[in-house]
mmCIF file of C-alpha atoms in Angstrom:
data_model
loop_
_atom_site.group_PDB
_atom_site.id
_atom_site.type_symbol
_atom_site.label_atom_id
_atom_site.label_comp_id
_atom_site.label_asym_id
_atom_site.label_seq_id
_atom_site.Cartn_x
_atom_site.Cartn_y
_atom_site.Cartn_z
ATOM 1 C CA ARG A 1 -33.024 -6.427 13.583
ATOM 2 C CA THR A 2 -30.604 -3.963 11.913
ATOM 3 C CA LYS A 3 -29.790 -4.040 8.066
ATOM 4 C CA ALA A 4 -27.503 -1.842 6.274
ATOM 5 C CA ILE A 5 -26.786 -2.253 2.590
ATOM 6 C CA ILE A 6 -23.653 -1.203 0.827
ATOM 7 C CA MET A 7 -24.391 -1.653 -2.910
ATOM 8 C CA ALA A 8 -21.650 -1.151 -5.628
ATOM 9 C CA ALA A 9 -23.256 -0.734 -9.056
ATOM 10 C CA SER A 10 -20.838 -0.393 -11.921
ATOM 11 C CA LYS A 11 -22.499 1.826 -14.386
ATOM 12 C CA VAL A 12 -20.617 3.477 -17.100
ATOM 13 C CA THR A 13 -23.075 6.408 -17.365
ATOM 14 C CA LYS A 14 -23.309 7.279 -13.728
ATOM 15 C CA GLY A 15 -19.934 5.943 -12.442
ATOM 16 C CA SER A 16 -19.407 3.382 -9.911
ATOM 17 C CA CYS A 17 -20.727 4.003 -6.573
ATOM 18 C CA VAL A 18 -21.259 2.433 -3.302
ATOM 19 C CA ASP A 19 -24.736 3.196 -1.835
ATOM 20 C CA VAL A 20 -25.034 2.831 1.967
ATOM 21 C CA ARG A 21 -28.473 2.804 3.004
ATOM 22 C CA ARG A 22 -29.299 2.510 6.521
ATOM 23 C CA PHE A 23 -32.622 0.815 7.375
ATOM 24 C CA ALA A 24 -32.464 0.887 11.217
ATOM 25 C CA SER A 25 -30.394 2.220 13.990
ATOM 26 C CA GLY A 26 -29.353 1.327 17.602
ATOM 27 C CA HIS A 27 -26.600 -1.364 16.779
ATOM 28 C CA ARG A 28 -22.910 -0.896 17.217
ATOM 29 C CA SER A 29 -21.312 0.739 14.125
ATOM 30 C CA ALA A 30 -18.255 0.095 12.037
ATOM 31 C CA ALA A 31 -15.362 2.185 12.980
ATOM 32 C CA VAL A 32 -13.439 4.066 9.921
ATOM 33 C CA ALA A 33 -10.192 3.888 12.165
ATOM 34 C CA PRO A 34 -6.869 2.355 11.399
ATOM 35 C CA ARG A 35 -7.136 -1.329 10.886
ATOM 36 C CA ALA A 36 -5.675 -3.393 13.568
ATOM 37 C CA SER A 37 -2.237 -4.331 13.031
ATOM 38 C CA ALA A 38 -1.356 -7.595 11.416
ATOM 39 C CA SER A 39 1.184 -8.137 14.070
ATOM 40 C CA HIS A 40 0.223 -11.176 16.262
ATOM 41 C CA CYS A 41 -1.785 -9.758 18.897
ATOM 42 C CA GLY A 42 -1.631 -11.425 22.333
ATOM 43 C CA VAL A 43 1.661 -13.199 21.803
ATOM 44 C CA ALA A 44 3.014 -11.548 25.205
ATOM 45 C CA ALA A 45 0.165 -13.143 26.996
ATOM 46 C CA TRP A 46 1.289 -16.711 26.025
ATOM 47 C CA ARG A 47 4.426 -17.786 27.380
ATOM 48 C CA LEU A 48 6.370 -20.581 28.090
ATOM 49 C CA GLN A 49 7.385 -21.318 31.594
ATOM 50 C CA PRO A 50 9.638 -24.250 32.940
ATOM 51 C CA SER A 51 7.720 -26.887 34.793
ATOM 52 C CA THR A 52 9.924 -28.531 37.386
ATOM 53 C CA ARG A 53 9.745 -31.559 39.586
ATOM 54 C CA GLY A 54 11.095 -31.916 43.099
ATOM 55 C CA ASP A 55 14.636 -32.396 41.724
ATOM 56 C CA GLY A 56 14.358 -28.900 40.156
ATOM 57 C CA VAL A 57 15.035 -30.420 36.510
ATOM 58 C CA SER A 58 12.699 -28.923 33.940
ATOM 59 C CA LYS A 59 10.816 -31.807 32.440
ATOM 60 C CA ARG A 60 8.574 -29.959 29.871
ATOM 61 C CA ALA A 61 7.142 -26.546 29.206
ATOM 62 C CA SER A 62 3.686 -25.615 30.598
ATOM 63 C CA LEU A 63 1.726 -22.491 29.311
ATOM 64 C CA ALA A 64 1.088 -19.304 31.573
ATOM 65 C CA GLY A 65 -1.676 -16.804 30.467
ATOM 66 C CA PRO A 66 -5.324 -17.037 30.084
ATOM 67 C CA PRO A 67 -7.309 -20.105 30.878
ATOM 68 C CA ARG A 68 -8.246 -22.240 27.788
ATOM 69 C CA ALA A 69 -11.039 -20.806 25.896
ATOM 70 C CA GLN A 70 -13.751 -23.117 25.495
ATOM 71 C CA ALA A 71 -16.182 -23.177 22.555
ATOM 72 C CA GLU A 72 -19.275 -21.168 23.387
ATOM 73 C CA ARG A 73 -21.727 -23.355 25.326
ATOM 74 C CA HIS A 74 -25.242 -23.429 24.082
ATOM 75 C CA SER A 75 -27.885 -26.137 23.780
ATOM 76 C CA ALA A 76 -27.161 -28.033 20.582
ATOM 77 C CA PRO A 77 -29.179 -26.721 17.912
ATOM 78 C CA SER A 78 -31.701 -29.354 16.849
ATOM 79 C CA LEU A 79 -30.915 -31.250 13.716
ATOM 80 C CA ARG A 80 -33.656 -30.557 11.286
ATOM 81 C CA THR A 81 -34.214 -30.970 7.485
ATOM 82 C CA LEU A 82 -33.498 -27.558 5.687
ATOM 83 C CA GLU A 83 -34.874 -26.830 2.224
ATOM 84 C CA ILE A 84 -32.640 -26.643 -0.558
ATOM 85 C CA PRO A 85 -32.246 -23.080 -1.802
ATOM 86 C CA GLY A 86 -32.650 -22.230 -5.339
ATOM 87 C CA SER A 87 -33.493 -25.800 -6.282
ATOM 88 C CA LYS A 88 -34.939 -24.792 -9.478
ATOM 89 C CA ARG A 89 -32.007 -22.562 -10.460
ATOM 90 C CA THR A 90 -29.563 -23.933 -13.121
ATOM 91 C CA SER A 91 -26.719 -21.612 -12.113
ATOM 92 C CA PHE A 92 -25.533 -19.722 -9.052
ATOM 93 C CA THR A 93 -27.205 -16.421 -8.315
ATOM 94 C CA LYS A 94 -25.489 -14.982 -5.344
ATOM 95 C CA VAL A 95 -22.275 -15.069 -3.117
ATOM 96 C CA TYR A 96 -22.649 -14.870 0.671
ATOM 97 C CA LYS A 97 -19.662 -14.299 2.712
ATOM 98 C CA PHE A 98 -19.483 -14.677 6.529
ATOM 99 C CA GLY A 99 -16.678 -13.735 8.655
ATOM 100 C CA GLY A 100 -15.296 -15.513 11.776
ATOM 101 C CA SER A 101 -17.640 -13.853 14.226
ATOM 102 C CA SER A 102 -20.599 -15.316 12.275
ATOM 103 C CA VAL A 103 -19.238 -19.014 12.471
ATOM 104 C CA ALA A 104 -17.516 -18.752 15.834
ATOM 105 C CA SER A 105 -19.661 -21.618 17.435
ATOM 106 C CA ALA A 106 -22.065 -24.101 16.884
ATOM 107 C CA GLU A 107 -25.106 -21.901 17.472
ATOM 108 C CA ARG A 108 -23.826 -19.351 15.028
ATOM 109 C CA MET A 109 -23.268 -21.850 12.476
ATOM 110 C CA HIS A 110 -26.762 -23.016 13.034
ATOM 111 C CA GLU A 111 -27.941 -19.425 12.209
ATOM 112 C CA VAL A 112 -25.803 -18.980 9.109
ATOM 113 C CA ALA A 113 -27.148 -22.494 7.731
ATOM 114 C CA ASN A 114 -30.751 -20.740 8.312
ATOM 115 C CA ILE A 115 -29.633 -17.590 6.443
ATOM 116 C CA VAL A 116 -28.150 -19.599 3.492
ATOM 117 C CA THR A 117 -31.405 -21.449 2.942
ATOM 118 C CA LEU A 118 -33.649 -18.715 3.866
ATOM 119 C CA PHE A 119 -33.842 -17.229 0.476
ATOM 120 C CA ARG A 120 -35.453 -20.114 -1.432
ATOM 121 C CA ASP A 121 -35.212 -18.520 -5.007
ATOM 122 C CA GLU A 122 -31.338 -17.976 -4.550
ATOM 123 C CA ALA A 123 -28.592 -20.512 -5.487
ATOM 124 C CA PRO A 124 -25.698 -19.217 -3.310
ATOM 125 C CA VAL A 125 -21.990 -19.887 -3.217
ATOM 126 C CA VAL A 126 -20.901 -19.675 0.458
ATOM 127 C CA VAL A 127 -17.320 -18.170 1.446
ATOM 128 C CA LEU A 128 -16.480 -18.528 5.001
ATOM 129 C CA SER A 129 -13.565 -17.302 7.366
ATOM 130 C CA ALA A 130 -12.111 -19.374 10.122
ATOM 131 C CA MET A 131 -13.895 -19.752 13.529
ATOM 132 C CA GLY A 132 -13.875 -17.085 15.829
ATOM 133 C CA LYS A 133 -10.277 -16.413 16.949
ATOM 134 C CA THR A 134 -8.799 -19.355 15.410
ATOM 135 C CA THR A 135 -6.634 -17.388 12.927
ATOM 136 C CA ASN A 136 -4.989 -15.605 15.804
ATOM 137 C CA ASN A 137 -4.495 -18.837 17.910
ATOM 138 C CA LEU A 138 -2.867 -20.459 14.931
ATOM 139 C CA ILE A 139 -0.318 -17.639 14.675
ATOM 140 C CA ILE A 140 0.128 -17.612 18.601
ATOM 141 C CA ALA A 141 0.762 -21.479 18.312
ATOM 142 C CA GLY A 142 3.403 -21.036 15.579
ATOM 143 C CA GLU A 143 5.403 -18.678 17.413
ATOM 144 C CA LEU A 144 5.273 -20.527 20.654
ATOM 145 C CA ALA A 145 6.315 -23.712 18.796
ATOM 146 C CA ILE A 146 9.538 -22.066 17.710
ATOM 147 C CA ASN A 147 10.473 -21.852 21.412
ATOM 148 C CA CYS A 148 9.315 -25.364 22.871
ATOM 149 C CA ASN A 149 10.456 -28.838 22.004
ATOM 150 C CA ALA A 150 8.850 -31.018 19.720
ATOM 151 C CA SER A 151 7.173 -33.221 22.681
ATOM 152 C CA GLU A 152 5.578 -30.039 24.176
ATOM 153 C CA VAL A 153 3.695 -29.035 21.082
ATOM 154 C CA GLN A 154 0.605 -31.129 21.994
ATOM 155 C CA PHE A 155 0.321 -28.982 25.223
ATOM 156 C CA LEU A 156 0.545 -25.509 23.566
ATOM 157 C CA GLU A 157 -2.742 -23.527 25.015
ATOM 158 C CA PRO A 158 -3.842 -22.321 21.483
ATOM 159 C CA LEU A 159 -3.428 -25.678 19.730
ATOM 160 C CA MET A 160 -5.785 -27.243 22.617
ATOM 161 C CA THR A 161 -8.026 -24.420 22.164
ATOM 162 C CA ILE A 162 -8.429 -24.933 18.388
ATOM 163 C CA ASN A 163 -8.830 -28.735 18.891
ATOM 164 C CA ALA A 164 -11.581 -28.352 21.575
ATOM 165 C CA LEU A 165 -13.438 -25.602 19.656
ATOM 166 C CA HIS A 166 -13.891 -27.719 16.488
ATOM 167 C CA ARG A 167 -14.404 -30.978 18.199
ATOM 168 C CA GLU A 168 -17.129 -29.600 20.511
ATOM 169 C CA THR A 169 -18.733 -27.844 17.557
ATOM 170 C CA MET A 170 -18.854 -30.889 15.550
ATOM 171 C CA ASP A 171 -20.530 -32.697 18.505
ATOM 172 C CA ALA A 172 -23.174 -29.929 18.938
ATOM 173 C CA LEU A 173 -23.979 -29.868 15.277
ATOM 174 C CA ASN A 174 -24.067 -33.592 14.964
ATOM 175 C CA ILE A 175 -21.690 -33.878 12.023
ATOM 176 C CA GLY A 176 -21.300 -37.077 10.110
ATOM 177 C CA ASP A 177 -18.305 -39.548 10.220
ATOM 178 C CA ALA A 178 -16.956 -38.656 6.799
ATOM 179 C CA THR A 179 -16.473 -34.961 7.872
ATOM 180 C CA ARG A 180 -15.321 -35.893 11.175
ATOM 181 C CA GLU A 181 -12.582 -37.852 9.716
ATOM 182 C CA GLU A 182 -11.575 -35.052 7.343
ATOM 183 C CA VAL A 183 -11.433 -32.682 10.417
ATOM 184 C CA GLU A 184 -9.482 -35.115 12.600
ATOM 185 C CA SER A 185 -7.167 -35.659 9.781
ATOM 186 C CA LEU A 186 -6.598 -31.948 9.558
ATOM 187 C CA LEU A 187 -6.085 -31.483 13.126
ATOM 188 C CA THR A 188 -3.411 -34.127 13.066
ATOM 189 C CA GLU A 189 -1.693 -32.561 10.150
ATOM 190 C CA LEU A 190 -1.687 -29.161 12.010
ATOM 191 C CA SER A 191 -0.044 -30.821 14.900
ATOM 192 C CA GLN A 192 2.586 -32.194 12.663
ATOM 193 C CA LEU A 193 3.332 -28.841 10.998
ATOM 194 C CA LEU A 194 3.809 -27.101 14.555
ATOM 195 C CA ILE A 195 6.213 -30.228 15.397
ATOM 196 C CA GLY A 196 8.187 -29.299 12.332
ATOM 197 C CA VAL A 197 8.230 -25.613 13.165
ATOM 198 C CA SER A 198 9.367 -26.569 16.524
ATOM 199 C CA LEU A 199 12.189 -28.806 15.173
ATOM 200 C CA LEU A 200 13.526 -26.203 12.592
ATOM 201 C CA LYS A 201 13.078 -23.428 15.087
ATOM 202 C CA ASP A 202 11.822 -21.223 12.404
ATOM 203 C CA LEU A 203 8.523 -20.103 11.204
ATOM 204 C CA THR A 204 8.935 -18.899 7.377
ATOM 205 C CA PRO A 205 6.325 -16.780 5.587
ATOM 206 C CA ARG A 206 5.565 -19.989 3.522
ATOM 207 C CA SER A 207 5.079 -22.110 6.655
ATOM 208 C CA LEU A 208 3.058 -19.376 8.370
ATOM 209 C CA ASP A 209 0.393 -19.292 5.104
ATOM 210 C CA SER A 210 0.210 -23.111 5.525
ATOM 211 C CA LEU A 211 -0.238 -22.841 9.063
ATOM 212 C CA VAL A 212 -3.066 -20.079 9.174
ATOM 213 C CA SER A 213 -4.869 -21.982 6.302
ATOM 214 C CA PHE A 214 -6.104 -24.787 8.584
ATOM 215 C CA GLY A 215 -8.575 -22.257 10.010
ATOM 216 C CA GLU A 216 -10.670 -21.845 6.900
ATOM 217 C CA ARG A 217 -10.147 -25.625 5.958
ATOM 218 C CA LEU A 218 -11.550 -26.602 9.268
ATOM 219 C CA SER A 219 -14.626 -24.228 9.254
ATOM 220 C CA THR A 220 -15.689 -25.008 5.790
ATOM 221 C CA ARG A 221 -15.706 -28.663 6.298
ATOM 222 C CA ILE A 222 -17.773 -28.419 9.478
ATOM 223 C CA PHE A 223 -20.243 -26.090 7.902
ATOM 224 C CA SER A 224 -20.806 -28.059 4.783
ATOM 225 C CA GLY A 225 -20.944 -31.309 6.688
ATOM 226 C CA TYR A 226 -23.798 -29.503 8.821
ATOM 227 C CA LEU A 227 -25.662 -28.578 5.559
ATOM 228 C CA SER A 228 -25.355 -31.886 4.403
ATOM 229 C CA ALA A 229 -26.643 -33.333 7.867
ATOM 230 C CA CYS A 230 -29.669 -31.281 7.469
ATOM 231 C CA GLY A 231 -30.411 -32.520 3.981
ATOM 232 C CA VAL A 232 -29.051 -29.784 1.979
ATOM 233 C CA PRO A 233 -26.346 -31.065 -0.517
ATOM 234 C CA SER A 234 -23.093 -29.289 -0.038
ATOM 235 C CA ILE A 235 -19.550 -29.513 -1.270
ATOM 236 C CA GLN A 236 -16.593 -28.068 0.522
ATOM 237 C CA HIS A 237 -13.878 -26.599 -1.719
ATOM 238 C CA ASP A 238 -10.364 -25.300 -0.710
ATOM 239 C CA ALA A 239 -9.781 -22.193 -2.769
ATOM 240 C CA PHE A 240 -6.126 -23.375 -3.715
ATOM 241 C CA GLU A 241 -7.738 -26.499 -5.047
ATOM 242 C CA LEU A 242 -10.479 -24.575 -6.831
ATOM 243 C CA GLY A 243 -8.024 -22.845 -8.950
ATOM 244 C CA ILE A 244 -7.612 -19.514 -7.165
ATOM 245 C CA THR A 245 -4.141 -18.394 -8.105
ATOM 246 C CA THR A 246 -1.969 -15.636 -6.671
ATOM 247 C CA THR A 247 1.566 -14.585 -6.867
ATOM 248 C CA ASP A 248 4.212 -16.242 -4.558
ATOM 249 C CA GLN A 249 4.209 -13.368 -2.199
ATOM 250 C CA PHE A 250 3.492 -15.523 1.057
ATOM 251 C CA THR A 251 1.230 -13.764 3.560
ATOM 252 C CA ASN A 252 -0.065 -11.384 1.178
ATOM 253 C CA GLY A 253 -0.479 -12.751 -2.355
ATOM 254 C CA ASP A 254 -1.963 -10.760 -5.173
ATOM 255 C CA LEU A 255 -4.737 -12.434 -6.902
ATOM 256 C CA LEU A 256 -4.047 -13.249 -10.609
ATOM 257 C CA TYR A 257 -7.447 -13.072 -12.367
ATOM 258 C CA ASP A 258 -6.594 -14.360 -15.902
ATOM 259 C CA GLU A 259 -5.008 -17.468 -14.226
ATOM 260 C CA SER A 260 -7.812 -17.888 -11.919
ATOM 261 C CA ILE A 261 -11.020 -17.332 -13.794
ATOM 262 C CA SER A 262 -11.444 -20.290 -16.144
ATOM 263 C CA GLU A 263 -10.337 -22.817 -13.569
ATOM 264 C CA VAL A 264 -12.780 -21.504 -10.799
ATOM 265 C CA GLN A 265 -15.546 -21.474 -13.733
ATOM 266 C CA GLN A 266 -14.888 -25.230 -14.591
ATOM 267 C CA LYS A 267 -14.697 -26.553 -10.956
ATOM 268 C CA LEU A 268 -17.359 -24.602 -9.186
ATOM 269 C CA LYS A 269 -20.356 -26.839 -10.333
ATOM 270 C CA ARG A 270 -24.177 -26.094 -9.837
ATOM 271 C CA PHE A 271 -25.041 -29.852 -10.100
ATOM 272 C CA VAL A 272 -23.089 -32.816 -8.454
ATOM 273 C CA PRO A 273 -23.869 -36.674 -8.803
ATOM 274 C CA LYS A 274 -25.913 -37.663 -5.772
ATOM 275 C CA ARG A 275 -23.506 -40.648 -5.199
ATOM 276 C CA ASP A 276 -20.829 -38.035 -4.281
ATOM 277 C CA LEU A 277 -22.763 -36.407 -1.562
ATOM 278 C CA ASP A 278 -23.084 -37.219 2.125
ATOM 279 C CA LEU A 279 -26.812 -36.385 2.965
ATOM 280 C CA ARG A 280 -28.600 -37.419 6.091
ATOM 281 C CA GLY A 281 -31.394 -35.400 5.912
ATOM 282 C CA ASP A 282 -34.675 -35.662 3.966
ATOM 283 C CA GLU A 283 -33.692 -35.333 0.547
ATOM 284 C CA GLY A 284 -37.144 -35.152 -0.942
ATOM 285 C CA LYS A 285 -37.390 -31.794 0.628
ATOM 286 C CA ALA A 286 -35.956 -30.342 -2.491
ATOM 287 C CA SER A 287 -38.462 -29.287 -5.133
ATOM 288 C CA GLY A 288 -37.913 -28.896 -8.839
ATOM 289 C CA GLY A 289 -34.566 -29.472 -10.263
ATOM 290 C CA GLY A 290 -35.939 -30.774 -13.667
ATOM 291 C CA ARG A 291 -33.731 -33.071 -15.908
ATOM 292 C CA ALA A 292 -30.476 -32.539 -13.689
ATOM 293 C CA GLN A 293 -32.118 -34.288 -10.644
ATOM 294 C CA ASP A 294 -33.759 -36.896 -13.038
ATOM 295 C CA ALA A 295 -30.375 -37.613 -14.227
ATOM 296 C CA GLY A 296 -29.105 -38.375 -10.673
ATOM 297 C CA LEU A 297 -27.649 -34.852 -10.100
ATOM 298 C CA LEU A 298 -28.440 -32.537 -7.253
ATOM 299 C CA PRO A 299 -28.111 -28.785 -6.914
ATOM 300 C CA VAL A 300 -25.504 -28.113 -4.356
ATOM 301 C CA VAL A 301 -24.386 -25.246 -1.984
ATOM 302 C CA PRO A 302 -20.510 -25.082 -2.398
ATOM 303 C CA VAL A 303 -18.758 -23.903 0.729
ATOM 304 C CA VAL A 304 -15.403 -22.324 -0.290
ATOM 305 C CA THR A 305 -12.374 -21.282 1.998
ATOM 306 C CA GLY A 306 -11.941 -17.435 2.062
ATOM 307 C CA PHE A 307 -8.375 -15.898 2.319
ATOM 308 C CA LEU A 308 -6.617 -18.591 0.552
ATOM 309 C CA GLY A 309 -4.903 -19.284 -2.752
ATOM 310 C CA ARG A 310 -2.327 -21.196 -4.572
ATOM 311 C CA GLY A 311 1.165 -19.739 -5.587
ATOM 312 C CA GLU A 312 1.502 -19.334 -9.281
ATOM 313 C CA LYS A 313 4.952 -20.962 -9.516
ATOM 314 C CA THR A 314 5.355 -22.658 -6.367
ATOM 315 C CA GLY A 315 1.974 -24.265 -6.080
ATOM 316 C CA ALA A 316 2.195 -23.797 -2.278
ATOM 317 C CA ILE A 317 -0.898 -22.588 -0.086
ATOM 318 C CA THR A 318 -0.750 -18.636 -0.321
ATOM 319 C CA THR A 319 -3.022 -16.223 1.732
ATOM 320 C CA LEU A 320 -4.440 -12.894 0.453
ATOM 321 C CA GLY A 321 -3.674 -10.955 3.689
ATOM 322 C CA ARG A 322 -5.806 -10.724 6.839
ATOM 323 C CA GLY A 323 -9.563 -10.098 5.870
ATOM 324 C CA GLY A 324 -8.807 -11.546 2.380
ATOM 325 C CA SER A 325 -12.044 -13.651 2.423
ATOM 326 C CA ASP A 326 -13.928 -10.610 1.168
ATOM 327 C CA LEU A 327 -11.847 -10.421 -1.884
ATOM 328 C CA THR A 328 -12.402 -14.119 -2.392
ATOM 329 C CA ALA A 329 -16.118 -13.858 -2.323
ATOM 330 C CA THR A 330 -16.088 -10.798 -4.723
ATOM 331 C CA PHE A 331 -13.639 -12.662 -7.213
ATOM 332 C CA ILE A 332 -15.988 -15.532 -7.187
ATOM 333 C CA GLY A 333 -19.023 -13.403 -7.856
ATOM 334 C CA MET A 334 -16.993 -11.945 -10.700
ATOM 335 C CA ALA A 335 -15.671 -15.152 -12.237
ATOM 336 C CA LEU A 336 -19.179 -16.836 -12.278
ATOM 337 C CA GLY A 337 -20.827 -13.730 -13.654
ATOM 338 C CA ILE A 338 -23.161 -13.430 -10.449
ATOM 339 C CA ASP A 339 -24.472 -10.012 -10.220
ATOM 340 C CA GLU A 340 -24.453 -9.597 -6.362
ATOM 341 C CA VAL A 341 -22.107 -10.553 -3.650
ATOM 342 C CA VAL A 342 -23.590 -10.435 0.047
ATOM 343 C CA VAL A 343 -21.078 -9.817 2.750
ATOM 344 C CA TRP A 344 -22.638 -10.656 6.073
ATOM 345 C CA LYS A 345 -21.327 -8.322 8.876
ATOM 346 C CA ASP A 346 -22.243 -7.389 12.648
ATOM 347 C CA VAL A 347 -21.797 -3.526 12.121
ATOM 348 C CA ASP A 348 -23.937 -0.762 10.572
ATOM 349 C CA GLY A 349 -21.804 0.378 7.616
ATOM 350 C CA VAL A 350 -19.071 2.949 7.050
ATOM 351 C CA LEU A 351 -19.200 5.902 9.245
ATOM 352 C CA THR A 352 -17.619 9.463 8.862
ATOM 353 C CA THR A 353 -14.982 8.594 11.674
ATOM 354 C CA ASP A 354 -14.337 6.186 14.372
ATOM 355 C CA PRO A 355 -17.485 6.172 16.896
ATOM 356 C CA ARG A 356 -15.168 4.955 19.613
ATOM 357 C CA VAL A 357 -13.371 8.471 19.249
ATOM 358 C CA CYS A 358 -16.387 10.480 18.144
ATOM 359 C CA PRO A 359 -19.633 9.365 19.229
ATOM 360 C CA GLU A 360 -21.226 11.815 16.785
ATOM 361 C CA ALA A 361 -20.117 9.764 13.705
ATOM 362 C CA ILE A 362 -22.779 9.237 11.228
ATOM 363 C CA PRO A 363 -23.250 6.766 8.297
ATOM 364 C CA ILE A 364 -21.949 7.871 4.794
ATOM 365 C CA PRO A 365 -24.729 7.543 2.377
ATOM 366 C CA LEU A 366 -23.112 7.276 -0.598
ATOM 367 C CA LEU A 367 -19.545 6.522 -1.531
ATOM 368 C CA SER A 368 -17.724 5.932 -4.894
ATOM 369 C CA VAL A 369 -15.867 2.692 -5.563
ATOM 370 C CA ASP A 370 -12.618 4.826 -5.151
ATOM 371 C CA GLU A 371 -13.735 6.252 -2.147
ATOM 372 C CA ALA A 372 -14.811 2.974 -0.519
ATOM 373 C CA SER A 373 -11.495 1.617 -1.635
ATOM 374 C CA GLU A 374 -9.538 4.115 -0.160
ATOM 375 C CA LEU A 375 -11.406 4.365 3.241
ATOM 376 C CA ALA A 376 -10.964 0.564 3.450
ATOM 377 C CA TYR A 377 -7.295 0.923 2.804
ATOM 378 C CA PHE A 378 -6.748 3.421 5.552
ATOM 379 C CA GLY A 379 -8.826 1.367 8.125
ATOM 380 C CA ALA A 380 -12.344 0.964 7.588
ATOM 381 C CA SER A 381 -12.938 -2.490 8.556
ATOM 382 C CA VAL A 382 -16.453 -3.263 6.847
ATOM 383 C CA LEU A 383 -14.613 -4.254 3.648
ATOM 384 C CA HIS A 384 -11.196 -5.663 2.917
ATOM 385 C CA PRO A 385 -8.996 -2.917 1.078
ATOM 386 C CA GLN A 386 -8.764 -5.201 -2.064
ATOM 387 C CA SER A 387 -12.563 -6.324 -2.158
ATOM 388 C CA MET A 388 -13.484 -3.694 -4.570
ATOM 389 C CA GLN A 389 -10.869 -4.880 -7.104
ATOM 390 C CA PRO A 390 -12.967 -7.448 -9.027
ATOM 391 C CA LEU A 391 -15.905 -4.804 -9.317
ATOM 392 C CA LEU A 392 -13.418 -2.677 -11.113
ATOM 393 C CA GLU A 393 -11.778 -5.692 -13.054
ATOM 394 C CA HIS A 394 -15.368 -6.726 -14.012
ATOM 395 C CA GLN A 395 -16.350 -3.105 -15.232
ATOM 396 C CA LYS A 396 -13.014 -2.928 -17.366
ATOM 397 C CA ARG A 397 -13.623 -6.403 -18.954
ATOM 398 C CA ARG A 398 -17.192 -5.401 -19.916
ATOM 399 C CA MET A 399 -16.025 -2.211 -21.341
ATOM 400 C CA LEU A 400 -13.512 -3.850 -23.286
ATOM 401 C CA GLU A 401 -16.020 -6.582 -24.430
ATOM 402 C CA ALA A 402 -18.280 -3.697 -25.437
ATOM 403 C CA ALA A 403 -15.566 -1.944 -27.416
ATOM 404 C CA SER A 404 -15.055 -4.831 -29.541
ATOM 405 C CA SER A 405 -18.637 -5.121 -30.666
ATOM 406 C CA SER A 406 -21.066 -2.703 -32.375
ATOM 407 C CA SER A 407 -22.907 -2.017 -29.062
ATOM 408 C CA SER A 408 -22.123 1.078 -27.073
ATOM 409 C CA PRO A 409 -20.280 0.716 -23.723
ATOM 410 C CA ALA A 410 -23.382 1.381 -21.805
ATOM 411 C CA ASP A 411 -25.049 -1.337 -23.568
ATOM 412 C CA GLY A 412 -22.274 -3.928 -22.668
ATOM 413 C CA MET A 413 -22.461 -3.162 -18.964
ATOM 414 C CA ASP A 414 -24.430 -4.824 -16.415
ATOM 415 C CA ASN A 415 -24.507 -4.335 -12.498
ATOM 416 C CA PHE A 416 -21.937 -5.898 -10.099
ATOM 417 C CA ARG A 417 -23.169 -5.229 -6.639
ATOM 418 C CA VAL A 418 -21.364 -5.605 -3.198
ATOM 419 C CA ARG A 419 -24.057 -5.686 -0.362
ATOM 420 C CA VAL A 420 -23.260 -5.598 3.052
ATOM 421 C CA ARG A 421 -25.921 -6.878 5.642
ATOM 422 C CA THR A 422 -26.155 -6.939 9.246
ATOM 423 C CA ARG A 423 -27.913 -8.792 12.109
ATOM 424 C CA THR A 424 -28.274 -7.770 15.725
ATOM 425 C CA THR A 425 -28.603 -11.333 16.753
ATOM 426 C CA TRP A 426 -24.931 -11.764 16.276
#
């Protein structure tokens, strides 16, 4: 088991820094290399070809390319009751962010659920990306839809892959009927959006943001439903409904802090009425809870869509750019006053160079926040280029608060850390 910690501590006296401490070796490392292009990878491999009958008349389009990707096939995880994390906590204490590879299958979602409930003294908010390659498949499906008839949309290979992945995952995790209905409704809405793209023969940036949002909206509902099925009270939140507001620059919106913080604080609740929850596990597994549970309230684990926001003026779904789920997690941590955001990755940390080019690359033990931000901007994929912004914003706000009081700036500062952990079992 390999763990690497990146800790960003905002301290006025010592300066903000990212402390990269390597606890083990032997796992594949993060490359400090140019970030993969945001262009739509693999589009050329998915092409429409005419399907003809004996009379030579094309009746519908079929897809040539790789065979339909199936959901990773594992034995279905046993459905067991999990203990509610931080049941005695009255406020959230951590933000956990998991990327697409961490929730790529039913088995991996099961592992993530174990991690979320493992730290019993912590009350986490969970931020998720889309399952596996779902975002790429959504982009490919949108581009293919432009060049096919509306009646052919249902046969698009990427769409069929997305449908199969999420349905098979729900089957493997024994997801309840309420969550299944939500997921099926979203899958229908996704097909309708692609039909609209096909009819208009156009995929605008605004439509593209709506299209790719389905990945996170599906994954978070399934994972929240799985926690509930295991007896852990959970509420799913779409970031754009939660109040995360951005500029109206579709596909790459800028987060608007002042417009977002108060709404997120108001809507992201630690306790929710029991009647609003869909629990199928042993609810008595929770211990403590005090007056809140006596009043019919249960502590919940919120599951929030990463990457998404709401346009400031249009109110439409926007995205923070590829990899923006890290930014969602750090922003929520800042907004709720949580001192630590844990980003779970399957890499060793930030290296001096790309190990695929230079095998002698070594971990960088200490980085300033500015250095970490710059490395991320120029390609280091451990953290999103903008994910450090909430830390700097937090530091600025705390300094302003301290300046307006009689205390010194150092007295007004507290630590806000971004930690990266890894697991070789992924």
